[in-house]
Amino acid sequence: MPPPSALTRQNKTADPSIANDGVLPTDVLHDVLLCLPANVLCRLRLVCQSWRSLTLDPSFALAHASCHPLVVGIHLSQNCCEVQLVDLSGNVIRRLPVAQPVYDLNAQLDLICVSAVNGCLSYILNSVTGKVTTLPDGISFSDSACCVASFQSILGKVPDNYDLIRSTSPSLLGHVPSTGEYKVLQTNSYCDTHNGERDNFIRTCNVLTLSGCGGRWRARQLPHPVQTPIIGRNNKVVLDGVAYFFVGQFYDDNFNGDLDSIGSFDMVTEQWRPMVLRGPLSSHVSIANKKLKFNPRRENLQLVVMNGCLVIVHHMSRDCSMDLWFLVDMDVHKGLWTKRYSMRCQPRCELHAYRPPCPLHVLNDGRILVWGAEQERVLKVYDPRTSLWANLYSMERYGFVRMHIGSLLCSGLQR
């Protein structure tokens, strides 16, 4: 496959609006601008119309995003909280202030969704325009017909609000390619404490469509038996308009799935898919007619999206390694996974069994970009050809880091 610069060179000459007024040869101008970071290119658009046209061209923006990958992270300091877009040299390309501290982050194209510690307050940040939107409050218990009916069937009555404890998951942002819509998914858990104990858990999920005129949350039914999404940082992703979660073997006694089972929510139909996707570990032991052995104190599973693929990361602290399993067939009846990488981790990674390093992206040169464990807070790369690690730079004040998959040059660019 030709390099990104060659791809855009094939397209740019066909567009008569992209010229350089004779100052530089078109190929030279293209290659020079391709070397510059996005924040510099945005300022250079003021030089002349031809430069503006080139940097706004989707093919150029796509090539630039490929050459200049960015990570997006939550930067915490004593005085403020910012969401920052940072290049692989540690340069901050864009700063997006947030009104209060946030701890969870996920992104789709230009938009970034962050949630406060309690999960009840979430913001949508536009990485191109800098606009920050506060999401409306979720559906209250009394307004949720699903909750009221569920407690009525269990208790024979509806508990008072002061007897309830509500737990709200971080908001999950998704983009629907077929319609161009952005939707947000949020799950709630209600616990009755009338007898002084926490019991009778009821779970709901709500969906909101982002639009220029705002939006309202809509209650959606959970599947039966309940595929309870595990609430956490490394177990929920959205890919091609479908949200994927590790499901509730830890919280739901009625769930008989395996530890790596994945539930999914279709953001187009706004319904939970009835079938659970079997993960790679349980799939392989099933073929061998063996029972899955998993030690949660020594092993960890993460669900991530890398280069447009759904990936399960199996971290094993006993031998300090990570296996990256890529889903190659989205058919839930097949659940075909392939182990593309087996990464030997750096020494003492056994200290990070509960929050291990998180792979983010496979770079153009084949190296794997990894966000270091919580105790390290270092952005690093792993070379599968040499099995060697290299630190890029420290991100000590960053609480959470993920890949930015949009483009600061062209809004709504789909890679």
mmCIF file of C-alpha atoms in Angstrom:
data_model
loop_
_atom_site.group_PDB
_atom_site.id
_atom_site.type_symbol
_atom_site.label_atom_id
_atom_site.label_comp_id
_atom_site.label_asym_id
_atom_site.label_seq_id
_atom_site.Cartn_x
_atom_site.Cartn_y
_atom_site.Cartn_z
ATOM 1 C CA MET A 1 0.000 0.000 0.000
ATOM 2 C CA PRO A 2 1.467 3.438 -0.904
ATOM 3 C CA PRO A 3 2.326 5.826 1.935
ATOM 4 C CA PRO A 4 -0.258 8.471 2.984
ATOM 5 C CA SER A 5 1.582 11.226 1.141
ATOM 6 C CA ALA A 6 1.368 9.246 -2.095
ATOM 7 C CA LEU A 7 -2.329 8.599 -1.589
ATOM 8 C CA THR A 8 -3.156 12.268 -1.272
ATOM 9 C CA ARG A 9 -0.808 13.243 -4.093
ATOM 10 C CA GLN A 10 -2.946 11.138 -6.406
ATOM 11 C CA ASN A 11 -6.070 13.055 -5.399
ATOM 12 C CA LYS A 12 -4.978 16.613 -4.864
ATOM 13 C CA THR A 13 -4.105 17.421 -8.455
ATOM 14 C CA ALA A 14 -7.587 16.389 -9.586
ATOM 15 C CA ASP A 15 -9.210 19.160 -7.542
ATOM 16 C CA PRO A 16 -8.869 22.534 -9.321
ATOM 17 C CA SER A 17 -9.507 24.392 -6.060
ATOM 18 C CA ILE A 18 -6.236 23.085 -4.656
ATOM 19 C CA ALA A 19 -3.417 25.091 -6.163
ATOM 20 C CA ASN A 20 -0.473 27.006 -4.805
ATOM 21 C CA ASP A 21 -0.576 30.220 -6.864
ATOM 22 C CA GLY A 22 2.732 29.254 -8.495
ATOM 23 C CA VAL A 23 4.791 29.925 -5.377
ATOM 24 C CA LEU A 24 5.832 26.300 -4.858
ATOM 25 C CA PRO A 25 5.358 23.149 -6.907
ATOM 26 C CA THR A 26 2.187 21.455 -5.748
ATOM 27 C CA ASP A 27 3.955 18.256 -4.704
ATOM 28 C CA VAL A 28 6.514 20.185 -2.667
ATOM 29 C CA LEU A 29 3.858 22.294 -0.944
ATOM 30 C CA HIS A 30 1.853 19.185 -0.122
ATOM 31 C CA ASP A 31 4.811 17.330 1.393
ATOM 32 C CA VAL A 32 6.005 20.363 3.366
ATOM 33 C CA LEU A 33 2.597 21.016 4.910
ATOM 34 C CA LEU A 34 2.159 17.330 5.658
ATOM 35 C CA CYS A 35 5.156 17.519 8.008
ATOM 36 C CA LEU A 36 3.630 20.242 10.197
ATOM 37 C CA PRO A 37 1.417 19.630 13.252
ATOM 38 C CA ALA A 38 -2.312 20.315 13.040
ATOM 39 C CA ASN A 39 -2.313 23.421 15.240
ATOM 40 C CA VAL A 40 0.299 25.062 12.999
ATOM 41 C CA LEU A 41 -1.615 24.159 9.830
ATOM 42 C CA CYS A 42 -4.771 25.739 11.219
ATOM 43 C CA ARG A 43 -2.902 29.040 11.579
ATOM 44 C CA LEU A 44 -1.285 28.743 8.139
ATOM 45 C CA ARG A 45 -4.725 28.662 6.532
ATOM 46 C CA LEU A 46 -4.693 32.442 6.848
ATOM 47 C CA VAL A 47 -1.727 32.733 4.469
ATOM 48 C CA CYS A 48 -3.703 32.250 1.258
ATOM 49 C CA GLN A 49 -6.730 30.511 -0.192
ATOM 50 C CA SER A 50 -4.705 27.739 -1.818
ATOM 51 C CA TRP A 51 -3.151 26.715 1.502
ATOM 52 C CA ARG A 52 -6.563 26.805 3.120
ATOM 53 C CA SER A 53 -8.046 24.630 0.373
ATOM 54 C CA LEU A 54 -5.267 22.071 0.656
ATOM 55 C CA THR A 55 -5.444 21.743 4.437
ATOM 56 C CA LEU A 56 -9.245 21.422 4.316
ATOM 57 C CA ASP A 57 -9.139 18.681 1.701
ATOM 58 C CA PRO A 58 -10.342 15.378 3.261
ATOM 59 C CA SER A 59 -7.655 13.298 1.546
ATOM 60 C CA PHE A 60 -4.924 15.568 2.893
ATOM 61 C CA ALA A 61 -6.514 15.540 6.360
ATOM 62 C CA LEU A 62 -6.681 11.747 6.293
ATOM 63 C CA ALA A 63 -3.009 11.464 5.358
ATOM 64 C CA HIS A 64 -2.079 14.015 8.017
ATOM 65 C CA ALA A 65 -3.978 12.137 10.733
ATOM 66 C CA SER A 66 -2.142 8.959 9.746
ATOM 67 C CA CYS A 67 1.260 10.675 9.906
ATOM 68 C CA HIS A 68 0.522 12.607 13.110
ATOM 69 C CA PRO A 69 -1.398 10.351 15.523
ATOM 70 C CA LEU A 70 -2.725 12.062 18.627
ATOM 71 C CA VAL A 71 -3.707 10.783 22.033
ATOM 72 C CA VAL A 72 -6.375 12.457 24.129
ATOM 73 C CA GLY A 73 -6.050 12.529 27.893
ATOM 74 C CA ILE A 74 -7.487 14.013 31.064
ATOM 75 C CA HIS A 75 -4.909 16.390 32.523
ATOM 76 C CA LEU A 76 -5.344 17.180 36.214
ATOM 77 C CA SER A 77 -3.711 20.002 38.145
ATOM 78 C CA GLN A 78 -4.398 21.844 41.374
ATOM 79 C CA ASN A 79 -6.278 24.654 39.678
ATOM 80 C CA CYS A 80 -8.042 23.099 36.707
ATOM 81 C CA CYS A 81 -8.963 20.042 34.705
ATOM 82 C CA GLU A 82 -8.318 19.918 30.970
ATOM 83 C CA VAL A 83 -8.784 17.447 28.185
ATOM 84 C CA GLN A 84 -5.629 17.675 26.083
ATOM 85 C CA LEU A 85 -4.737 16.374 22.642
ATOM 86 C CA VAL A 86 -1.049 15.460 22.576
ATOM 87 C CA ASP A 87 1.227 14.261 19.774
ATOM 88 C CA LEU A 88 3.787 11.481 20.106
ATOM 89 C CA SER A 89 6.535 13.977 20.940
ATOM 90 C CA GLY A 90 4.652 15.244 23.979
ATOM 91 C CA ASN A 91 3.518 18.529 22.403
ATOM 92 C CA VAL A 92 0.053 19.673 23.479
ATOM 93 C CA ILE A 93 -1.863 20.380 20.259
ATOM 94 C CA ARG A 94 -5.236 21.344 21.746
ATOM 95 C CA ARG A 95 -6.491 22.223 25.241
ATOM 96 C CA LEU A 96 -10.159 21.847 26.189
ATOM 97 C CA PRO A 97 -10.980 23.120 29.711
ATOM 98 C CA VAL A 98 -13.615 21.248 31.732
ATOM 99 C CA ALA A 99 -15.674 22.881 34.488
ATOM 100 C CA GLN A 100 -15.038 20.185 37.093
ATOM 101 C CA PRO A 101 -12.753 17.163 37.519
ATOM 102 C CA VAL A 102 -13.590 14.177 35.328
ATOM 103 C CA TYR A 103 -12.221 10.649 35.409
ATOM 104 C CA ASP A 104 -13.570 8.780 32.388
ATOM 105 C CA LEU A 105 -13.081 9.526 28.694
ATOM 106 C CA ASN A 106 -14.124 8.049 25.357
ATOM 107 C CA ALA A 107 -14.074 9.552 21.864
ATOM 108 C CA GLN A 108 -15.716 9.221 18.458
ATOM 109 C CA LEU A 109 -14.261 11.194 15.527
ATOM 110 C CA ASP A 110 -14.231 14.899 16.541
ATOM 111 C CA LEU A 111 -16.225 14.489 19.754
ATOM 112 C CA ILE A 112 -14.935 13.538 23.183
ATOM 113 C CA CYS A 113 -17.169 12.445 26.062
ATOM 114 C CA VAL A 114 -15.970 12.853 29.649
ATOM 115 C CA SER A 115 -17.773 11.969 32.877
ATOM 116 C CA ALA A 116 -17.406 13.235 36.430
ATOM 117 C CA VAL A 117 -16.576 10.937 39.304
ATOM 118 C CA ASN A 118 -20.196 10.264 40.233
ATOM 119 C CA GLY A 119 -21.109 9.512 36.612
ATOM 120 C CA CYS A 120 -24.172 11.749 36.782
ATOM 121 C CA LEU A 121 -22.538 14.718 35.053
ATOM 122 C CA SER A 122 -21.030 14.349 31.589
ATOM 123 C CA TYR A 123 -19.664 16.715 28.958
ATOM 124 C CA ILE A 124 -19.279 16.502 25.191
ATOM 125 C CA LEU A 125 -16.220 18.329 23.848
ATOM 126 C CA ASN A 126 -15.692 19.173 20.190
ATOM 127 C CA SER A 127 -11.965 18.831 19.508
ATOM 128 C CA VAL A 128 -12.199 20.944 16.325
ATOM 129 C CA THR A 129 -14.314 23.901 17.501
ATOM 130 C CA GLY A 130 -13.544 23.707 21.225
ATOM 131 C CA LYS A 131 -17.246 23.800 22.112
ATOM 132 C CA VAL A 132 -18.188 22.142 25.416
ATOM 133 C CA THR A 133 -21.734 20.849 25.954
ATOM 134 C CA THR A 134 -23.095 19.655 29.295
ATOM 135 C CA LEU A 135 -25.377 16.658 28.927
ATOM 136 C CA PRO A 136 -28.808 16.960 30.597
ATOM 137 C CA ASP A 137 -29.641 15.115 33.788
ATOM 138 C CA GLY A 138 -30.665 11.503 33.363
ATOM 139 C CA ILE A 139 -34.137 10.088 33.839
ATOM 140 C CA SER A 140 -35.187 10.158 37.497
ATOM 141 C CA PHE A 141 -36.376 7.029 39.258
ATOM 142 C CA SER A 142 -39.994 8.196 39.446
ATOM 143 C CA ASP A 143 -39.985 8.938 35.696
ATOM 144 C CA SER A 144 -38.571 5.528 34.792
ATOM 145 C CA ALA A 145 -41.504 3.203 34.170
ATOM 146 C CA CYS A 146 -39.078 0.282 33.952
ATOM 147 C CA CYS A 147 -37.715 0.901 37.472
ATOM 148 C CA VAL A 148 -41.118 1.461 39.013
ATOM 149 C CA ALA A 149 -42.536 -1.707 37.457
ATOM 150 C CA SER A 150 -39.495 -3.780 38.446
ATOM 151 C CA PHE A 151 -39.592 -2.775 42.108
ATOM 152 C CA GLN A 152 -43.360 -3.220 42.147
ATOM 153 C CA SER A 153 -42.979 -6.826 40.989
ATOM 154 C CA ILE A 154 -40.166 -7.593 43.467
ATOM 155 C CA LEU A 155 -41.332 -5.770 46.595
ATOM 156 C CA GLY A 156 -45.036 -5.396 45.943
ATOM 157 C CA LYS A 157 -44.538 -1.660 46.323
ATOM 158 C CA VAL A 158 -42.464 1.225 45.063
ATOM 159 C CA PRO A 159 -39.726 2.316 47.511
ATOM 160 C CA ASP A 160 -39.346 5.921 48.550
ATOM 161 C CA ASN A 161 -36.583 7.910 46.911
ATOM 162 C CA TYR A 162 -34.688 8.236 50.194
ATOM 163 C CA ASP A 163 -34.482 4.426 50.402
ATOM 164 C CA LEU A 164 -32.681 4.209 47.057
ATOM 165 C CA ILE A 165 -29.012 4.399 46.147
ATOM 166 C CA ARG A 166 -28.373 5.248 42.513
ATOM 167 C CA SER A 167 -25.159 4.385 40.716
ATOM 168 C CA THR A 168 -24.604 5.855 37.242
ATOM 169 C CA SER A 169 -22.051 4.518 34.797
ATOM 170 C CA PRO A 170 -19.795 6.857 32.805
ATOM 171 C CA SER A 171 -21.504 8.020 29.621
ATOM 172 C CA LEU A 172 -20.479 6.184 26.460
ATOM 173 C CA LEU A 173 -20.427 8.113 23.181
ATOM 174 C CA GLY A 174 -21.111 6.410 19.869
ATOM 175 C CA HIS A 175 -21.197 7.440 16.217
ATOM 176 C CA VAL A 176 -23.648 5.831 13.782
ATOM 177 C CA PRO A 177 -21.950 5.816 10.338
ATOM 178 C CA SER A 178 -25.164 5.129 8.403
ATOM 179 C CA THR A 179 -26.927 8.250 9.722
ATOM 180 C CA GLY A 180 -24.051 10.421 10.941
ATOM 181 C CA GLU A 181 -25.745 10.723 14.341
ATOM 182 C CA TYR A 182 -23.953 10.766 17.661
ATOM 183 C CA LYS A 183 -25.649 8.983 20.551
ATOM 184 C CA VAL A 184 -24.810 8.610 24.229
ATOM 185 C CA LEU A 185 -25.532 5.481 26.279
ATOM 186 C CA GLN A 186 -25.771 5.504 30.064
ATOM 187 C CA THR A 187 -26.678 2.738 32.509
ATOM 188 C CA ASN A 188 -28.057 3.160 36.032
ATOM 189 C CA SER A 189 -28.293 0.814 39.000
ATOM 190 C CA TYR A 190 -30.823 1.344 41.785
ATOM 191 C CA CYS A 191 -30.481 -0.386 45.135
ATOM 192 C CA ASP A 192 -33.210 -0.566 47.797
ATOM 193 C CA THR A 193 -31.907 0.136 51.328
ATOM 194 C CA HIS A 194 -35.242 0.110 53.170
ATOM 195 C CA ASN A 195 -34.182 -2.735 55.490
ATOM 196 C CA GLY A 196 -30.749 -1.288 56.133
ATOM 197 C CA GLU A 197 -29.102 -3.574 53.589
ATOM 198 C CA ARG A 198 -28.328 -3.064 49.941
ATOM 199 C CA ASP A 199 -30.435 -5.506 47.995
ATOM 200 C CA ASN A 200 -32.957 -5.743 45.148
ATOM 201 C CA PHE A 201 -30.776 -4.249 42.437
ATOM 202 C CA ILE A 202 -32.651 -2.830 39.449
ATOM 203 C CA ARG A 203 -30.750 -1.760 36.329
ATOM 204 C CA THR A 204 -31.804 0.520 33.493
ATOM 205 C CA CYS A 205 -30.207 2.079 30.440
ATOM 206 C CA ASN A 206 -30.910 5.394 28.744
ATOM 207 C CA VAL A 207 -30.004 6.789 25.320
ATOM 208 C CA LEU A 208 -29.636 10.377 24.136
ATOM 209 C CA THR A 209 -29.162 11.648 20.578
ATOM 210 C CA LEU A 210 -26.894 14.671 20.241
ATOM 211 C CA SER A 211 -28.298 17.445 18.079
ATOM 212 C CA GLY A 212 -28.055 21.189 17.664
ATOM 213 C CA CYS A 213 -31.250 21.743 19.642
ATOM 214 C CA GLY A 214 -30.228 19.520 22.532
ATOM 215 C CA GLY A 215 -31.660 16.127 23.353
ATOM 216 C CA ARG A 216 -33.639 14.151 25.906
ATOM 217 C CA TRP A 217 -32.823 10.832 27.487
ATOM 218 C CA ARG A 218 -34.919 7.867 26.390
ATOM 219 C CA ALA A 219 -35.293 4.790 28.591
ATOM 220 C CA ARG A 220 -34.460 1.506 26.901
ATOM 221 C CA GLN A 221 -35.185 -1.996 28.125
ATOM 222 C CA LEU A 222 -32.330 -4.208 29.253
ATOM 223 C CA PRO A 223 -32.295 -7.728 27.793
ATOM 224 C CA HIS A 224 -33.496 -10.752 29.700
ATOM 225 C CA PRO A 225 -31.616 -12.336 31.290
ATOM 226 C CA VAL A 226 -29.884 -9.086 32.104
ATOM 227 C CA GLN A 227 -26.542 -8.535 30.365
ATOM 228 C CA THR A 228 -25.278 -6.236 33.069
ATOM 229 C CA PRO A 229 -22.437 -4.104 31.678
ATOM 230 C CA ILE A 230 -19.437 -4.115 33.999
ATOM 231 C CA ILE A 231 -18.856 -0.488 34.909
ATOM 232 C CA GLY A 232 -15.205 0.395 34.491
ATOM 233 C CA ARG A 233 -12.644 2.092 32.308
ATOM 234 C CA ASN A 234 -11.333 -0.735 30.190
ATOM 235 C CA ASN A 235 -14.431 -2.764 29.429
ATOM 236 C CA LYS A 236 -16.611 -0.638 27.167
ATOM 237 C CA VAL A 237 -16.070 0.563 23.589
ATOM 238 C CA VAL A 238 -18.100 1.645 20.570
ATOM 239 C CA LEU A 239 -17.280 0.447 17.060
ATOM 240 C CA ASP A 240 -19.357 1.201 13.940
ATOM 241 C CA GLY A 241 -22.399 2.263 15.940
ATOM 242 C CA VAL A 242 -22.417 -0.722 18.312
ATOM 243 C CA ALA A 243 -21.449 -0.528 21.996
ATOM 244 C CA TYR A 244 -19.599 -3.544 23.392
ATOM 245 C CA PHE A 245 -19.228 -4.469 27.077
ATOM 246 C CA PHE A 246 -17.895 -7.257 29.161
ATOM 247 C CA VAL A 247 -21.114 -8.480 30.755
ATOM 248 C CA GLY A 248 -22.172 -9.107 34.291
ATOM 249 C CA GLN A 249 -20.806 -12.377 35.488
ATOM 250 C CA PHE A 250 -19.576 -10.480 38.557
ATOM 251 C CA TYR A 251 -22.930 -8.879 39.371
ATOM 252 C CA ASP A 252 -25.700 -11.069 37.985
ATOM 253 C CA ASP A 253 -26.343 -14.514 39.437
ATOM 254 C CA ASN A 254 -28.588 -15.344 36.474
ATOM 255 C CA PHE A 255 -25.768 -14.911 33.961
ATOM 256 C CA ASN A 256 -24.059 -18.146 32.977
ATOM 257 C CA GLY A 257 -21.553 -16.755 30.496
ATOM 258 C CA ASP A 258 -17.778 -16.843 30.569
ATOM 259 C CA LEU A 259 -15.439 -14.229 31.962
ATOM 260 C CA ASP A 260 -14.677 -12.854 28.507
ATOM 261 C CA SER A 261 -18.288 -12.795 27.246
ATOM 262 C CA ILE A 262 -19.312 -9.600 25.467
ATOM 263 C CA GLY A 263 -22.765 -8.045 25.301
ATOM 264 C CA SER A 264 -23.637 -5.445 22.681
ATOM 265 C CA PHE A 265 -26.050 -2.543 22.260
ATOM 266 C CA ASP A 266 -27.033 -1.454 18.750
ATOM 267 C CA MET A 267 -27.145 2.343 18.689
ATOM 268 C CA VAL A 268 -29.135 2.359 15.443
ATOM 269 C CA THR A 269 -32.080 0.328 16.740
ATOM 270 C CA GLU A 270 -31.362 1.306 20.376
ATOM 271 C CA GLN A 271 -31.775 -2.295 21.453
ATOM 272 C CA TRP A 272 -29.576 -4.842 23.173
ATOM 273 C CA ARG A 273 -28.602 -7.696 20.934
ATOM 274 C CA PRO A 274 -29.966 -10.979 22.304
ATOM 275 C CA MET A 275 -26.847 -13.040 21.634
ATOM 276 C CA VAL A 276 -23.681 -12.758 23.715
ATOM 277 C CA LEU A 277 -20.369 -12.812 21.854
ATOM 278 C CA ARG A 278 -17.983 -15.430 23.199
ATOM 279 C CA GLY A 279 -14.477 -14.160 23.850
ATOM 280 C CA PRO A 280 -11.213 -15.730 22.643
ATOM 281 C CA LEU A 281 -10.255 -17.464 25.883
ATOM 282 C CA SER A 282 -13.541 -19.299 26.332
ATOM 283 C CA SER A 283 -13.739 -20.028 22.590
ATOM 284 C CA HIS A 284 -10.391 -21.822 22.549
ATOM 285 C CA VAL A 285 -10.964 -23.885 25.696
ATOM 286 C CA SER A 286 -14.382 -24.860 24.341
ATOM 287 C CA ILE A 287 -12.769 -26.257 21.195
ATOM 288 C CA ALA A 288 -10.395 -28.291 23.365
ATOM 289 C CA ASN A 289 -13.286 -29.417 25.654
ATOM 290 C CA LYS A 290 -11.575 -27.850 28.645
ATOM 291 C CA LYS A 291 -12.806 -25.506 31.355
ATOM 292 C CA LEU A 292 -11.672 -21.885 31.346
ATOM 293 C CA LYS A 293 -9.291 -21.165 34.202
ATOM 294 C CA PHE A 294 -8.963 -17.510 35.087
ATOM 295 C CA ASN A 295 -7.351 -16.012 38.172
ATOM 296 C CA PRO A 296 -8.663 -12.436 38.607
ATOM 297 C CA ARG A 297 -5.841 -11.668 41.034
ATOM 298 C CA ARG A 298 -3.181 -12.524 38.487
ATOM 299 C CA GLU A 299 -4.940 -11.831 35.202
ATOM 300 C CA ASN A 300 -6.804 -8.938 33.656
ATOM 301 C CA LEU A 301 -8.998 -8.457 30.582
ATOM 302 C CA GLN A 302 -9.391 -5.205 28.679
ATOM 303 C CA LEU A 303 -11.721 -4.377 25.808
ATOM 304 C CA VAL A 304 -10.300 -1.840 23.328
ATOM 305 C CA VAL A 305 -10.594 -0.698 19.723
ATOM 306 C CA MET A 306 -7.340 -0.658 17.758
ATOM 307 C CA ASN A 307 -7.137 0.486 14.141
ATOM 308 C CA GLY A 308 -10.851 -0.111 13.632
ATOM 309 C CA CYS A 309 -10.870 -3.618 15.156
ATOM 310 C CA LEU A 310 -12.415 -4.962 18.349
ATOM 311 C CA VAL A 311 -9.616 -6.278 20.562
ATOM 312 C CA ILE A 312 -9.471 -8.148 23.859
ATOM 313 C CA VAL A 313 -6.229 -7.676 25.790
ATOM 314 C CA HIS A 314 -5.360 -10.558 28.111
ATOM 315 C CA HIS A 315 -2.796 -9.421 30.660
ATOM 316 C CA MET A 316 -1.020 -12.146 32.651
ATOM 317 C CA SER A 317 1.075 -10.870 35.514
ATOM 318 C CA ARG A 318 2.414 -14.334 36.373
ATOM 319 C CA ASP A 319 4.691 -14.261 33.333
ATOM 320 C CA CYS A 320 4.500 -10.513 32.698
ATOM 321 C CA SER A 321 2.908 -10.681 29.245
ATOM 322 C CA MET A 322 -0.049 -9.441 27.205
ATOM 323 C CA ASP A 323 -1.899 -11.208 24.401
ATOM 324 C CA LEU A 324 -3.835 -9.092 21.888
ATOM 325 C CA TRP A 325 -6.814 -10.934 20.392
ATOM 326 C CA PHE A 326 -8.430 -9.330 17.327
ATOM 327 C CA LEU A 327 -11.999 -10.187 16.354
ATOM 328 C CA VAL A 328 -11.969 -11.246 12.700
ATOM 329 C CA ASP A 329 -15.633 -12.232 12.316
ATOM 330 C CA MET A 330 -18.413 -10.164 13.931
ATOM 331 C CA ASP A 331 -20.878 -13.073 13.678
ATOM 332 C CA VAL A 332 -21.804 -13.832 17.302
ATOM 333 C CA HIS A 333 -22.411 -17.477 16.407
ATOM 334 C CA LYS A 334 -18.798 -17.827 15.235
ATOM 335 C CA GLY A 335 -16.855 -15.360 17.374
ATOM 336 C CA LEU A 336 -13.612 -15.915 15.482
ATOM 337 C CA TRP A 337 -10.600 -14.339 17.190
ATOM 338 C CA THR A 338 -6.952 -14.333 16.205
ATOM 339 C CA LYS A 339 -3.973 -13.612 18.482
ATOM 340 C CA ARG A 340 -1.949 -11.125 16.456
ATOM 341 C CA TYR A 341 0.474 -10.042 19.157
ATOM 342 C CA SER A 342 1.956 -11.605 22.263
ATOM 343 C CA MET A 343 3.828 -8.873 24.093
ATOM 344 C CA ARG A 344 6.413 -9.427 26.764
ATOM 345 C CA CYS A 345 5.884 -6.643 29.285
ATOM 346 C CA GLN A 346 8.527 -4.638 31.065
ATOM 347 C CA PRO A 347 9.832 -5.818 34.446
ATOM 348 C CA ARG A 348 7.657 -5.431 37.535
ATOM 349 C CA CYS A 349 4.414 -5.197 35.567
ATOM 350 C CA GLU A 350 3.023 -7.710 38.066
ATOM 351 C CA LEU A 351 2.475 -4.695 40.305
ATOM 352 C CA HIS A 352 -0.165 -3.472 37.869
ATOM 353 C CA ALA A 353 -2.367 -6.551 37.597
ATOM 354 C CA TYR A 354 -5.543 -4.569 38.247
ATOM 355 C CA ARG A 355 -4.617 -1.640 36.005
ATOM 356 C CA PRO A 356 -2.186 -2.997 33.444
ATOM 357 C CA PRO A 357 -0.784 -1.173 30.404
ATOM 358 C CA CYS A 358 -3.405 -0.431 27.756
ATOM 359 C CA PRO A 359 -2.555 -0.840 24.031
ATOM 360 C CA LEU A 360 -3.914 2.060 21.978
ATOM 361 C CA HIS A 361 -2.905 1.815 18.328
ATOM 362 C CA VAL A 362 -0.680 0.075 15.775
ATOM 363 C CA LEU A 363 1.486 2.778 14.189
ATOM 364 C CA ASN A 364 2.417 2.966 10.508
ATOM 365 C CA ASP A 365 5.838 1.458 11.227
ATOM 366 C CA GLY A 366 4.305 -1.572 12.985
ATOM 367 C CA ARG A 367 5.099 -0.515 16.541
ATOM 368 C CA ILE A 368 2.311 -0.638 19.118
ATOM 369 C CA LEU A 369 1.453 2.504 21.063
ATOM 370 C CA VAL A 370 0.729 1.730 24.724
ATOM 371 C CA TRP A 371 -0.499 3.830 27.630
ATOM 372 C CA GLY A 372 1.503 2.721 30.671
ATOM 373 C CA ALA A 373 -0.063 1.401 33.842
ATOM 374 C CA GLU A 374 -1.503 3.782 36.403
ATOM 375 C CA GLN A 375 1.629 3.685 38.527
ATOM 376 C CA GLU A 376 3.857 4.581 35.559
ATOM 377 C CA ARG A 377 1.760 7.073 33.539
ATOM 378 C CA VAL A 378 4.116 6.853 30.573
ATOM 379 C CA LEU A 379 3.314 6.732 26.865
ATOM 380 C CA LYS A 380 5.480 4.044 25.298
ATOM 381 C CA VAL A 381 5.869 1.917 22.180
ATOM 382 C CA TYR A 382 6.469 -1.794 21.756
ATOM 383 C CA ASP A 383 8.237 -3.189 18.694
ATOM 384 C CA PRO A 384 6.926 -6.723 17.976
ATOM 385 C CA ARG A 385 9.879 -7.400 15.655
ATOM 386 C CA THR A 386 12.482 -6.912 18.369
ATOM 387 C CA SER A 387 10.291 -7.392 21.482
ATOM 388 C CA LEU A 388 11.752 -4.143 22.815
ATOM 389 C CA TRP A 389 10.011 -1.292 24.617
ATOM 390 C CA ALA A 390 10.774 2.427 24.381
ATOM 391 C CA ASN A 391 9.364 5.252 26.473
ATOM 392 C CA LEU A 392 8.117 8.245 24.484
ATOM 393 C CA TYR A 393 7.449 10.654 27.345
ATOM 394 C CA SER A 394 6.027 10.870 30.844
ATOM 395 C CA MET A 395 2.353 11.781 31.312
ATOM 396 C CA GLU A 396 2.496 12.020 35.084
ATOM 397 C CA ARG A 397 -0.466 14.381 35.522
ATOM 398 C CA TYR A 398 -2.754 12.535 33.121
ATOM 399 C CA GLY A 399 -5.455 10.455 34.730
ATOM 400 C CA PHE A 400 -6.712 8.718 31.600
ATOM 401 C CA VAL A 401 -5.438 8.418 28.022
ATOM 402 C CA ARG A 402 -7.021 7.109 24.844
ATOM 403 C CA MET A 403 -6.497 7.416 21.077
ATOM 404 C CA HIS A 404 -7.932 10.390 19.188
ATOM 405 C CA ILE A 405 -9.406 8.984 15.977
ATOM 406 C CA GLY A 406 -10.671 12.178 14.352
ATOM 407 C CA SER A 407 -8.886 14.993 12.543
ATOM 408 C CA LEU A 408 -8.350 18.553 13.715
ATOM 409 C CA LEU A 409 -8.161 19.668 10.075
ATOM 410 C CA CYS A 410 -11.418 18.266 8.706
ATOM 411 C CA SER A 411 -14.532 17.899 10.833
ATOM 412 C CA GLY A 412 -16.288 14.531 10.767
ATOM 413 C CA LEU A 413 -13.477 12.735 8.959
ATOM 414 C CA GLN A 414 -14.114 8.992 8.938
ATOM 415 C CA ARG A 415 -10.891 6.955 8.843
#
